[in-house]
Amino acid sequence: MRHPIGVVAATASGRTAAATLASVWPKEVRVFAADSVADALREAFRACEAVVSFLAVGATVRILAPLLEHKTTDPAVVCVDESRRYAVPVLGGHHGANALAERIADVLGCTPVVTTASDAVAVPGLDELADLMGWPIEPGSDLAGVGAALLSGEPVTLSGDLTWPLPALPPNVTRVSAPEPGLPVIAVTDEDLAAGRGLVVYRPPSLVVGVGASRGASAEEVLETIDAALAEARLSPLSVRHLASVDAKADEAGLLAAAERRGWPVVCHPAEALARVETPNPSEVVRAAVGTPSVAEAAARYAGPGRPLGELVVPKRRSARANPMVTVAVARHRGRGRLAIVGLGPGARDLLTPRAVAELRRAAVVVGLDQYVDQVRDLLRPGTEVVASGLGQEEERARTAVELARAGRAVALIGSGDAGVYAMASPALDLADEAIDVVGVPGVTAAAAAASLLGAPLGHDHAYISLSDLHTPWAAIERRIRAAAEGDFVVCFYNPRSRQRDWQLARAVEILAAHRPPKTPVGYVRNATREGERVVLTTLADFDPAEVDMYTVVLVGSSNTRIVAGRMVTPRGYRWS
Ligand code: SAH
């Protein structure tokens, strides 16, 4: 086994940086030293999956050049300069060096200098596309040829099973129903198709192989039967998502060993669930033995409660030997659309999480309020479709996002703060069903952003209350304010006041004031972490609701909240303060 990261340094500064890497990644880093630094570098190159060289790029290249074989087998190499300003992926950019340079940059505070073409122009390279989707690429695919066409803006066609939620692709990629002669092709297919010049074949995980086996069937018999079924139907084993069977077979040694040999997961379902799946070849003998009339065909088609069934593409076939017997069937499952619900945080770019950025770049369509879309437009990949709409169209935005996901697209539905707090997540999920995948990315909500500016007002129990009575009757809102007042909660008021709703905040504060002293701290923040941010700390007695608008969040302390050195503090526990 090769070591994950070998580090080589020649100078005191390099050795200090090497020691830093070794201390932050103790399980991965091994520092190489030898009589000559060239020997140390050569040794690290032979023994590691990646090498960090604190030598000049030129020196590193001269030493390693005679050892280079192929980018897929050579270790990734990153050089870091003497004054630690830059981390330069020198070899294997797409095979770990770019990613390692980013990690080193985070630790050493330097800048990664990425020179591989696709990253430089923010177009997804073909490898990266595979990484994003997690799909294998058919060996022999012309990544260099098609990748070059993709980057230089020449026409490239995309064909095959396009129900999969691909990320945004550059505008020179056209979807076609069948490959056009002469044009480079990116194919997404489980069909047995030899890759070659001008053709890149992605293998989506579309196939589920259902397996039934009598006790004692060997791994060889299982694999032979599966391979024969796939070959007969001209399907690629690279598109097999998993093997599926019935719960009673979850410990069948031959099945498990076969799956492990190919790296396929095994998924077993309850007999009752399989019994409800319609199949062409049910058997009463099988029903009597395991509780479902079909194992292989039903398990191949079944995708989980409420999820659409796969289409049977290879009906049940038996192993060559009858005892022990193996049965195999194959079903094709369509891609599932993907709905990412992404909170953008309160406004500042550095409060937008890296995960939110990754989801924005994973999406083919971004749906949101126009001002939020504008806030992140620079992060979207070229070719990303934008569906922006105005205030008040929440219902329609939610519907659009869900419909696009149901059509198989990769959708990001965005909202400020956290997208689940008085925002788009619930209207969207109210409409969504099991046919789509949903990914939530939490964001820093307004109350949290405001609290950090005010001090520590949320140190003990608190309530969020929206004062918007557009969709909630005022009586219900008032009941909650009363309960929060009686319960002595710190209260965060969202949507506190607008031109049309100008009396509610004063009324809310009046209710709270009946239960807590006039000197109770009140903090409010307008445009937290955005341009024009305004932070005000006052008391219930002095608070003027007219100062507040819809860009403001208001935090009213509990009877225990104090102002300490100009900061709003709610004690963590009332007994120890
Ligand atoms: N999903 C958002 C809240 C949407 S409701 C979140 O989690 O923050 C809209 C209300 O949130 C506004 O009326 C205001 O009260 C509050 N708000 C949102 N962003 C804010 C910010 N940057 N500064 C102050 N208040 C904000």
Coordinates of C-alpha atoms and ligand atoms in Angstrom, one line a residue:
M1 CA 0.0 0.0 0.0
R2 CA 1.3 3.4 -0.9
H3 CA 1.4 6.2 1.7
P4 CA -1.2 8.9 1.2
I5 CA 1.1 12.0 1.2
G6 CA 4.9 12.2 1.2
V7 CA 6.5 15.5 2.0
V8 CA 10.0 16.6 1.1
A9 CA 11.8 19.8 2.1
A10 CA 15.3 21.2 1.7
T11 CA 15.3 24.4 3.7
A12 CA 14.5 25.4 7.3
S13 CA 11.3 27.1 6.1
G14 CA 10.3 24.1 4.1
R15 CA 10.9 21.8 7.0
T16 CA 8.8 24.0 9.3
A17 CA 5.9 23.9 6.7
A18 CA 6.4 20.1 6.3
A19 CA 6.1 19.7 10.1
T20 CA 2.9 21.8 10.1
L21 CA 1.4 19.5 7.5
A22 CA 2.5 16.4 9.4
S23 CA 0.9 17.8 12.6
V24 CA -2.5 18.7 11.0
W25 CA -2.8 15.5 8.9
P26 CA -0.9 13.0 11.1
K27 CA -2.6 9.9 9.6
E28 CA -1.7 10.9 6.0
V29 CA 1.6 12.7 6.0
R30 CA 5.0 11.1 6.0
V31 CA 8.0 13.4 5.9
F32 CA 10.8 12.0 3.7
A33 CA 14.5 12.8 4.3
A34 CA 17.6 11.3 2.8
D35 CA 21.3 12.1 2.2
S36 CA 20.3 14.1 -0.8
V37 CA 17.0 15.9 -1.2
A38 CA 16.7 14.4 -4.7
D39 CA 16.8 10.9 -3.3
A40 CA 14.2 11.9 -0.7
L41 CA 11.9 13.2 -3.5
R42 CA 12.4 10.1 -5.6
E43 CA 11.7 7.9 -2.6
A44 CA 8.5 9.8 -1.8
F45 CA 7.4 9.6 -5.4
R46 CA 7.8 5.8 -5.4
A47 CA 6.1 5.3 -2.0
C48 CA 3.2 7.7 -2.0
E49 CA -0.1 8.5 -3.7
A50 CA 0.7 12.3 -3.5
V51 CA 3.9 14.3 -3.0
V52 CA 4.3 17.7 -1.6
S53 CA 7.6 19.2 -2.6
F54 CA 9.0 22.3 -0.9
L55 CA 11.5 22.7 -3.8
A56 CA 11.2 24.9 -6.8
V57 CA 8.9 23.6 -9.6
G58 CA 12.0 23.4 -11.9
A59 CA 14.0 21.3 -9.5
T60 CA 11.1 19.0 -8.8
V61 CA 10.4 18.5 -12.5
R62 CA 14.1 17.7 -13.3
I63 CA 14.3 15.2 -10.5
L64 CA 11.0 13.4 -11.2
A65 CA 11.0 13.6 -15.0
P66 CA 12.8 10.2 -15.5
L67 CA 10.3 8.5 -13.2
L68 CA 7.0 9.7 -14.9
E69 CA 4.8 7.0 -16.5
H70 CA 1.1 8.0 -16.8
K71 CA -1.1 10.6 -15.1
T72 CA -3.5 7.9 -13.8
T73 CA -0.8 5.9 -12.1
D74 CA 1.9 8.5 -11.1
P75 CA 1.4 10.2 -7.7
A76 CA 0.0 13.7 -7.7
V77 CA 2.7 16.3 -7.1
V78 CA 2.2 19.8 -5.6
C79 CA 5.1 22.3 -5.1
V80 CA 5.0 25.0 -2.5
D81 CA 7.5 27.9 -2.8
E82 CA 10.0 28.9 -0.1
S83 CA 8.0 31.8 1.2
R84 CA 4.8 29.7 1.2
R85 CA 2.8 32.0 -1.1
Y86 CA 1.7 29.5 -3.6
A87 CA 0.8 25.8 -3.8
V88 CA 1.2 24.7 -7.4
P89 CA -0.2 21.4 -8.6
V90 CA 2.5 20.3 -11.0
L91 CA 1.5 16.8 -11.9
G92 CA -1.9 15.0 -11.8
G93 CA -4.1 18.1 -11.4
H94 CA -7.3 16.1 -12.0
H95 CA -5.9 13.1 -10.1
G96 CA -5.6 14.7 -6.7
A97 CA -3.1 17.5 -7.1
N98 CA -5.6 20.3 -7.5
A99 CA -7.6 19.2 -4.5
L100 CA -4.4 18.7 -2.5
A101 CA -3.2 22.2 -3.4
E102 CA -6.5 23.6 -2.1
R103 CA -6.1 21.7 1.2
I104 CA -2.5 22.9 1.6
A105 CA -3.6 26.4 0.8
D106 CA -6.1 26.2 3.7
V107 CA -3.5 25.0 6.1
L108 CA -0.5 27.2 5.1
G109 CA -2.6 30.2 4.1
C110 CA -1.2 30.3 0.5
T111 CA -2.9 30.5 -2.9
P112 CA -3.4 27.5 -5.0
V113 CA -2.2 28.0 -8.6
V114 CA -4.4 25.8 -10.7
T115 CA -3.5 25.6 -14.3
T116 CA -5.5 22.7 -15.7
A117 CA -7.8 24.1 -18.4
S118 CA -11.2 23.2 -17.2
D119 CA -10.8 24.6 -13.8
A120 CA -9.3 27.8 -15.1
V121 CA -12.4 28.7 -17.1
A122 CA -15.0 27.1 -14.7
V123 CA -16.4 24.7 -17.2
P124 CA -16.8 21.2 -15.8
G125 CA -14.0 19.0 -17.2
L126 CA -15.1 15.6 -18.1
D127 CA -13.4 13.9 -15.2
E128 CA -15.0 16.4 -12.9
L129 CA -18.4 15.7 -14.4
A130 CA -17.9 12.1 -13.5
D131 CA -16.8 13.0 -10.0
L132 CA -19.9 15.3 -9.5
M133 CA -22.2 12.5 -10.7
G134 CA -20.1 9.7 -9.1
W135 CA -20.3 7.8 -12.3
P136 CA -17.7 5.5 -13.9
I137 CA -16.5 6.3 -17.4
E138 CA -16.2 3.5 -19.9
P139 CA -12.5 2.6 -20.4
G140 CA -11.2 3.8 -23.7
S141 CA -13.3 7.0 -23.6
D142 CA -11.7 9.9 -25.5
L143 CA -11.5 12.3 -22.6
A144 CA -8.7 14.3 -24.2
G145 CA -10.4 14.7 -27.5
V146 CA -14.0 15.4 -26.3
G147 CA -12.7 17.5 -23.4
A148 CA -10.7 19.7 -25.8
A149 CA -13.8 20.2 -28.0
L150 CA -15.8 21.0 -24.9
L151 CA -13.4 23.7 -23.7
S152 CA -12.7 25.3 -27.1
G153 CA -16.5 25.9 -27.6
E154 CA -16.8 23.5 -30.5
P155 CA -20.2 21.7 -30.9
V156 CA -20.4 18.6 -28.7
T157 CA -23.5 16.4 -28.5
L158 CA -25.0 14.7 -25.4
S159 CA -27.0 11.6 -26.0
G160 CA -28.5 8.6 -24.2
D161 CA -30.6 8.4 -21.1
L162 CA -30.9 12.0 -20.2
T163 CA -33.3 11.6 -17.2
W164 CA -30.3 12.0 -15.0
P165 CA -29.8 15.3 -13.0
L166 CA -26.6 16.5 -14.8
P167 CA -25.0 19.8 -13.7
A168 CA -25.0 22.8 -16.0
L169 CA -23.1 22.1 -19.2
P170 CA -21.6 24.8 -21.4
P171 CA -23.8 26.2 -24.2
N172 CA -21.8 24.4 -26.9
V173 CA -23.3 21.1 -25.7
T174 CA -26.5 20.1 -27.4
R175 CA -28.8 17.3 -26.3
V176 CA -29.6 14.9 -29.2
S177 CA -31.7 11.8 -29.4
A178 CA -29.1 9.9 -31.5
P179 CA -25.3 10.7 -32.0
E180 CA -24.7 12.9 -35.0
P181 CA -21.9 11.7 -37.3
G182 CA -18.7 13.7 -37.1
L183 CA -19.5 15.5 -33.9
P184 CA -17.9 14.6 -30.5
V185 CA -20.3 12.7 -28.3
I186 CA -20.9 12.5 -24.6
A187 CA -23.1 9.5 -24.1
V188 CA -24.9 8.7 -20.9
T189 CA -26.0 5.1 -21.2
D190 CA -26.1 1.6 -19.7
E191 CA -26.0 0.0 -23.1
D192 CA -23.0 -1.9 -24.1
L193 CA -21.2 0.6 -26.3
A194 CA -17.5 0.6 -27.1
A195 CA -15.9 3.9 -26.3
G196 CA -13.5 5.3 -28.8
R197 CA -12.3 8.4 -30.7
G198 CA -14.6 11.3 -30.3
L199 CA -16.8 9.4 -27.8
V200 CA -17.0 9.5 -24.0
V201 CA -19.3 7.1 -22.3
Y202 CA -20.6 7.7 -18.8
R203 CA -22.2 4.9 -17.0
P204 CA -25.2 6.1 -14.9
P205 CA -26.2 3.7 -12.1
S206 CA -29.4 2.7 -13.8
L207 CA -29.4 -1.1 -13.4
V208 CA -30.6 -3.1 -10.5
V209 CA -29.8 -6.8 -10.7
G210 CA -32.3 -8.9 -8.7
V211 CA -30.8 -12.1 -7.4
G212 CA -32.5 -15.2 -6.0
A213 CA -30.3 -18.1 -4.8
S214 CA -30.9 -21.4 -3.1
R215 CA -28.7 -22.0 -0.1
G216 CA -25.1 -22.7 -0.9
A217 CA -24.9 -21.2 -4.3
S218 CA -21.3 -20.1 -5.0
A219 CA -20.1 -16.6 -5.9
E220 CA -18.9 -17.9 -9.2
E221 CA -22.4 -19.2 -10.1
V222 CA -24.0 -15.9 -9.0
L223 CA -21.5 -13.9 -11.1
E224 CA -21.7 -16.2 -14.2
T225 CA -25.5 -15.9 -14.2
I226 CA -25.4 -12.1 -13.8
D227 CA -22.7 -11.7 -16.5
A228 CA -24.7 -13.9 -18.9
A229 CA -27.9 -11.9 -18.3
L230 CA -26.1 -8.5 -18.8
A231 CA -24.3 -9.7 -21.9
E232 CA -27.4 -11.1 -23.5
A233 CA -29.2 -7.8 -23.1
R234 CA -26.1 -5.9 -24.1
L235 CA -25.9 -4.0 -20.8
S236 CA -22.8 -2.6 -19.1
P237 CA -21.8 -4.0 -15.7
L238 CA -20.5 -0.5 -15.0
S239 CA -24.1 0.7 -14.8
V240 CA -25.1 -1.8 -12.0
R241 CA -26.2 0.2 -9.0
H242 CA -26.5 -2.7 -6.7
L243 CA -27.7 -6.3 -6.4
A244 CA -31.1 -6.7 -4.7
S245 CA -32.7 -9.6 -3.0
V246 CA -35.2 -10.5 -0.3
D247 CA -34.4 -10.1 3.4
A248 CA -34.1 -13.9 3.9
K249 CA -31.0 -13.9 1.6
A250 CA -29.3 -11.0 3.5
D251 CA -26.7 -13.5 4.8
E252 CA -26.3 -15.7 1.7
A253 CA -22.6 -16.2 1.4
G254 CA -22.3 -16.6 -2.4
L255 CA -24.4 -13.5 -3.0
L256 CA -22.4 -11.4 -0.6
A257 CA -19.0 -12.7 -2.0
A258 CA -20.1 -12.1 -5.6
A259 CA -21.1 -8.5 -4.8
E260 CA -17.9 -7.8 -2.9
R261 CA -15.8 -9.0 -5.8
R262 CA -17.3 -6.5 -8.1
G263 CA -17.7 -3.7 -5.5
W264 CA -21.5 -3.8 -5.8
P265 CA -23.6 -3.1 -2.7
V266 CA -26.3 -5.6 -1.8
V267 CA -29.8 -4.3 -0.9
C268 CA -32.4 -6.6 0.6
H269 CA -36.1 -5.9 0.8
P270 CA -38.9 -7.4 3.0
A271 CA -40.8 -10.2 1.3
E272 CA -44.1 -8.3 1.8
A273 CA -42.8 -5.3 -0.2
L274 CA -41.6 -7.6 -3.0
A275 CA -44.9 -9.5 -3.0
R276 CA -46.7 -6.4 -4.1
V277 CA -44.5 -5.8 -7.2
E278 CA -46.0 -6.9 -10.5
T279 CA -43.7 -9.4 -12.3
P280 CA -44.2 -11.6 -15.4
N281 CA -43.0 -14.9 -13.9
P282 CA -44.4 -15.4 -10.4
S283 CA -44.1 -18.8 -8.7
E284 CA -46.3 -20.3 -6.0
V285 CA -43.4 -22.6 -4.9
V286 CA -41.2 -19.5 -4.3
R287 CA -44.1 -17.8 -2.4
A288 CA -44.5 -20.8 -0.1
A289 CA -40.8 -20.7 0.6
V290 CA -39.9 -17.0 1.1
G291 CA -43.3 -15.2 1.2
T292 CA -43.1 -13.5 -2.2
P293 CA -43.9 -15.1 -5.5
S294 CA -40.9 -13.4 -7.1
V295 CA -37.5 -12.6 -5.7
A296 CA -35.2 -11.8 -8.7
E297 CA -37.7 -9.9 -10.8
A298 CA -39.5 -8.1 -7.9
A299 CA -36.2 -7.1 -6.2
A300 CA -34.8 -5.8 -9.5
R301 CA -37.9 -3.6 -10.0
Y302 CA -38.4 -2.4 -6.4
A303 CA -36.9 0.9 -5.4
G304 CA -38.3 1.5 -1.9
P305 CA -41.6 2.6 -0.5
G306 CA -43.4 5.1 -2.7
R307 CA -40.7 5.1 -5.3
P308 CA -41.3 4.4 -9.0
L309 CA -40.6 0.8 -10.0
G310 CA -37.9 0.0 -12.5
E311 CA -38.6 -1.4 -15.9
L312 CA -37.8 -5.1 -16.3
V313 CA -35.2 -5.3 -19.1
V314 CA -34.0 -8.9 -18.4
P315 CA -36.8 -11.2 -17.1
K316 CA -35.8 -14.0 -14.7
R317 CA -33.1 -16.4 -16.0
R318 CA -31.7 -19.3 -14.3
S319 CA -28.1 -20.5 -13.7
A320 CA -26.7 -23.3 -15.8
R321 CA -26.9 -25.7 -12.8
A322 CA -30.2 -26.4 -11.2
N323 CA -28.9 -27.2 -7.7
P324 CA -28.0 -25.0 -6.1
M325 CA -30.0 -22.7 -8.3
V326 CA -29.4 -19.0 -9.0
T327 CA -32.0 -16.7 -10.6
V328 CA -31.2 -13.3 -12.0
A329 CA -33.4 -10.5 -13.4
V330 CA -32.4 -6.9 -14.4
A331 CA -34.4 -3.7 -14.2
R332 CA -33.6 -0.3 -15.5
H333 CA -34.4 2.7 -13.2
R334 CA -34.7 6.2 -14.4
G335 CA -32.6 8.9 -12.9
R336 CA -34.1 10.8 -10.1
G337 CA -34.3 14.6 -10.2
R338 CA -32.5 16.4 -7.4
L339 CA -33.8 19.3 -5.4
A340 CA -31.2 21.1 -3.3
I341 CA -32.7 23.6 -0.9
V342 CA -29.9 26.0 -0.2
G343 CA -29.7 28.7 2.5
L344 CA -27.4 31.6 1.4
G345 CA -26.8 33.0 4.8
P346 CA -27.6 36.6 5.9
G347 CA -25.7 38.3 3.1
A348 CA -21.9 38.4 3.6
R349 CA -20.1 36.1 1.1
D350 CA -18.0 34.5 3.8
L351 CA -21.1 33.4 5.6
L352 CA -22.2 31.5 2.5
T353 CA -21.1 27.9 3.4
P354 CA -18.8 25.9 1.1
R355 CA -21.5 23.3 0.9
A356 CA -24.0 25.9 -0.4
V357 CA -21.4 26.9 -3.0
A358 CA -20.9 23.3 -4.1
E359 CA -24.7 22.9 -4.5
L360 CA -25.0 26.0 -6.5
R361 CA -22.3 24.6 -8.8
R362 CA -23.9 21.2 -8.9
A363 CA -27.2 22.6 -10.1
A364 CA -28.4 22.9 -13.7
V365 CA -31.2 25.3 -12.7
V366 CA -31.3 27.8 -9.9
V367 CA -34.7 29.0 -8.7
G368 CA -35.1 32.0 -6.4
L369 CA -36.1 35.5 -5.6
D370 CA -34.3 37.8 -8.1
Q371 CA -32.2 39.7 -5.4
Y372 CA -30.9 36.4 -4.0
V373 CA -30.0 35.0 -7.5
D374 CA -28.1 38.2 -8.2
Q375 CA -26.2 37.7 -4.9
V376 CA -24.7 34.4 -6.2
R377 CA -24.7 34.7 -10.0
D378 CA -20.9 34.8 -10.2
L379 CA -20.8 31.4 -8.6
L380 CA -22.9 29.6 -11.1
R381 CA -21.4 27.5 -13.8
P382 CA -21.7 28.7 -17.4
G383 CA -24.9 27.3 -18.8
T384 CA -26.8 27.3 -15.5
E385 CA -30.5 28.2 -16.2
V386 CA -31.9 30.8 -13.8
V387 CA -35.5 31.1 -12.9
A388 CA -35.8 34.3 -10.9
S389 CA -39.1 35.8 -9.7
G390 CA -40.3 38.6 -7.5
L391 CA -41.6 38.9 -4.0
G392 CA -44.9 37.3 -3.3
Q393 CA -44.4 34.5 -5.8
E394 CA -43.3 31.9 -3.2
E395 CA -45.9 29.4 -4.1
E396 CA -45.1 29.6 -7.8
R397 CA -41.3 29.3 -7.1
A398 CA -41.8 26.3 -5.0
R399 CA -44.0 24.7 -7.6
T400 CA -41.5 25.5 -10.4
A401 CA -38.6 24.0 -8.5
V402 CA -40.4 20.8 -7.7
E403 CA -41.7 20.4 -11.2
L404 CA -38.2 20.8 -12.6
A405 CA -36.8 18.3 -10.2
R406 CA -39.6 15.9 -11.1
A407 CA -38.6 16.3 -14.7
G408 CA -35.2 14.9 -13.7
R409 CA -33.2 18.2 -13.5
A410 CA -30.7 19.2 -10.8
V411 CA -32.3 22.1 -9.2
A412 CA -31.1 24.5 -6.5
L413 CA -33.9 26.4 -4.7
I414 CA -32.3 29.3 -2.9
G415 CA -33.3 31.5 0.0
S416 CA -31.6 34.0 2.3
G417 CA -30.5 32.9 5.8
D418 CA -31.7 29.4 6.3
A419 CA -34.0 28.3 3.5
G420 CA -36.2 26.4 6.0
V421 CA -36.8 29.4 8.3
Y422 CA -39.9 31.4 7.1
A423 CA -38.8 30.5 3.6
M424 CA -39.0 28.2 0.6
A425 CA -38.2 24.7 2.1
S426 CA -41.7 24.0 3.5
P427 CA -43.8 25.1 0.5
A428 CA -41.5 23.1 -1.8
L429 CA -41.5 20.0 0.4
D430 CA -45.3 20.2 0.7
L431 CA -45.4 19.6 -3.0
A432 CA -42.5 17.1 -3.4
D433 CA -43.0 13.3 -3.5
E434 CA -40.7 10.3 -3.2
A435 CA -39.8 10.5 -6.9
I436 CA -37.1 13.1 -6.3
D437 CA -34.0 13.3 -4.1
V438 CA -33.9 16.3 -1.7
V439 CA -30.8 17.7 -0.2
G440 CA -30.9 20.5 2.4
V441 CA -28.1 22.9 3.0
P442 CA -28.4 24.9 6.2
G443 CA -27.7 28.6 6.3
V444 CA -27.0 31.2 9.0
T445 CA -30.4 32.5 9.8
A446 CA -31.0 36.2 10.5
A447 CA -31.4 35.8 14.3
A448 CA -28.1 34.0 14.5
A449 CA -26.3 36.7 12.5
A450 CA -27.9 39.4 14.5
A451 CA -27.2 37.7 17.8
S452 CA -23.5 37.5 17.0
L453 CA -23.5 41.2 16.4
L454 CA -25.4 42.1 19.5
G455 CA -23.5 39.8 21.9
A456 CA -24.9 36.5 23.3
P457 CA -28.7 37.1 23.5
L458 CA -29.6 33.5 22.6
G459 CA -27.7 31.9 25.5
H460 CA -30.9 30.4 26.9
D461 CA -34.4 29.4 25.5
H462 CA -35.7 31.6 22.8
A463 CA -38.6 31.7 20.3
Y464 CA -38.7 32.8 16.7
I465 CA -42.0 34.6 15.9
S466 CA -42.8 36.1 12.5
L467 CA -45.1 39.1 12.7
S468 CA -46.3 38.7 9.2
D469 CA -50.1 38.3 9.3
L470 CA -50.4 37.8 5.5
H471 CA -50.7 34.1 5.8
T472 CA -51.3 33.7 9.6
P473 CA -54.3 35.3 11.4
W474 CA -53.1 38.0 13.9
A475 CA -55.0 36.2 16.8
A476 CA -52.7 33.1 16.3
I477 CA -49.6 35.3 16.3
E478 CA -50.7 37.2 19.4
R479 CA -51.4 33.9 21.2
R480 CA -47.8 32.8 20.6
I481 CA -46.4 36.2 21.7
R482 CA -48.4 35.9 25.0
A483 CA -47.1 32.3 25.5
A484 CA -43.5 33.5 24.9
A485 CA -44.1 36.4 27.3
E486 CA -45.4 34.1 30.0
G487 CA -42.7 31.6 29.4
D488 CA -40.1 34.3 29.7
F489 CA -38.5 33.3 26.3
V490 CA -36.0 35.6 24.5
V491 CA -38.0 36.5 21.4
C492 CA -36.7 37.0 17.8
F493 CA -39.1 38.8 15.6
Y494 CA -38.8 38.2 11.9
N495 CA -40.8 40.2 9.4
P496 CA -41.3 42.8 12.1
R497 CA -42.8 45.7 10.3
S498 CA -43.6 47.0 6.8
R499 CA -45.4 49.9 5.3
Q500 CA -48.7 48.0 5.3
R501 CA -48.1 46.2 8.6
D502 CA -47.2 49.1 10.9
W503 CA -48.9 48.4 14.2
Q504 CA -48.1 44.8 14.9
L505 CA -44.6 45.3 16.3
A506 CA -45.7 47.9 18.8
R507 CA -48.5 45.6 20.0
A508 CA -46.1 42.6 20.3
V509 CA -43.7 44.7 22.4
E510 CA -46.5 45.9 24.6
I511 CA -47.5 42.3 25.4
L512 CA -43.9 41.4 26.3
A513 CA -43.5 44.6 28.4
A514 CA -46.4 43.5 30.6
H515 CA -44.2 40.5 31.7
R516 CA -40.7 41.8 31.9
P517 CA -39.1 44.9 33.4
P518 CA -38.8 48.2 31.4
K519 CA -35.0 47.9 31.4
T520 CA -35.1 44.5 29.6
P521 CA -32.6 44.8 26.7
V522 CA -33.9 44.9 23.1
G523 CA -31.5 44.6 20.2
Y524 CA -32.2 45.0 16.6
V525 CA -30.1 44.6 13.5
R526 CA -30.9 46.0 10.1
N527 CA -29.2 44.3 7.1
A528 CA -27.1 42.1 9.3
T529 CA -23.7 41.4 7.5
R530 CA -24.9 43.3 4.4
E531 CA -24.1 46.7 3.1
G532 CA -25.7 49.4 5.4
E533 CA -25.6 47.1 8.5
R534 CA -27.0 48.9 11.5
V535 CA -26.9 47.4 15.1
V536 CA -28.9 49.0 17.9
L537 CA -29.1 48.0 21.5
T538 CA -31.8 49.6 23.7
T539 CA -34.4 48.7 26.3
L540 CA -38.0 47.9 26.3
A541 CA -38.8 51.3 27.7
D542 CA -36.8 53.2 25.0
F543 CA -37.5 51.0 22.0
D544 CA -39.1 52.8 19.1
P545 CA -40.8 50.3 16.6
A546 CA -40.9 53.1 14.0
E547 CA -37.1 52.6 13.6
V548 CA -37.7 49.1 12.3
D549 CA -38.5 47.8 8.8
M550 CA -38.6 44.5 6.9
Y551 CA -34.8 44.3 6.6
T552 CA -34.6 44.2 10.4
V553 CA -34.7 41.4 12.9
V554 CA -35.6 42.3 16.5
L555 CA -34.4 40.4 19.6
V556 CA -36.2 41.1 22.9
G557 CA -34.4 39.8 26.0
S558 CA -35.9 37.7 28.7
S559 CA -36.2 39.0 32.3
N560 CA -32.7 37.6 32.8
T561 CA -31.0 39.2 29.8
R562 CA -28.4 41.9 30.7
I563 CA -26.3 44.5 29.0
V564 CA -22.7 43.8 29.9
A565 CA -20.1 46.2 28.5
G566 CA -22.4 47.3 25.8
R567 CA -23.3 43.7 24.8
M568 CA -26.6 41.9 25.1
V569 CA -26.1 38.7 27.2
T570 CA -28.7 36.1 28.3
P571 CA -27.1 33.9 31.0
R572 CA -26.6 30.3 30.0
G573 CA -28.1 29.0 33.3
Y574 CA -30.0 31.2 35.7
R575 CA -28.7 29.2 38.7
W576 CA -25.0 29.8 38.1
S577 CA -25.2 33.5 37.3
Ligands
SAH1 N1 -35.0 32.6 5.7 C1 -34.6 33.9 6.3 C2 -35.8 34.6 6.9 C3 -36.8 35.0 5.9 S1 -38.1 36.0 6.5 C4 -33.6 33.6 7.4 O1 -33.4 32.5 7.8 O2 -32.9 34.6 7.8 C5 -37.5 37.6 6.2 C6 -37.1 38.4 7.5 O3 -35.9 37.9 7.9 C7 -36.9 39.8 7.3 O4 -38.1 40.6 7.4 C8 -36.0 40.1 8.5 O5 -36.8 40.2 9.7 C9 -35.2 38.9 8.6 N2 -33.9 39.0 7.9 C10 -33.4 38.3 6.9 N3 -32.2 38.6 6.6 C11 -31.8 39.6 7.4 C12 -30.6 40.4 7.6 N4 -29.5 40.2 6.8 N5 -30.6 41.3 8.5 C13 -31.7 41.5 9.3 N6 -32.8 40.8 9.2 C14 -32.9 39.9 8.3

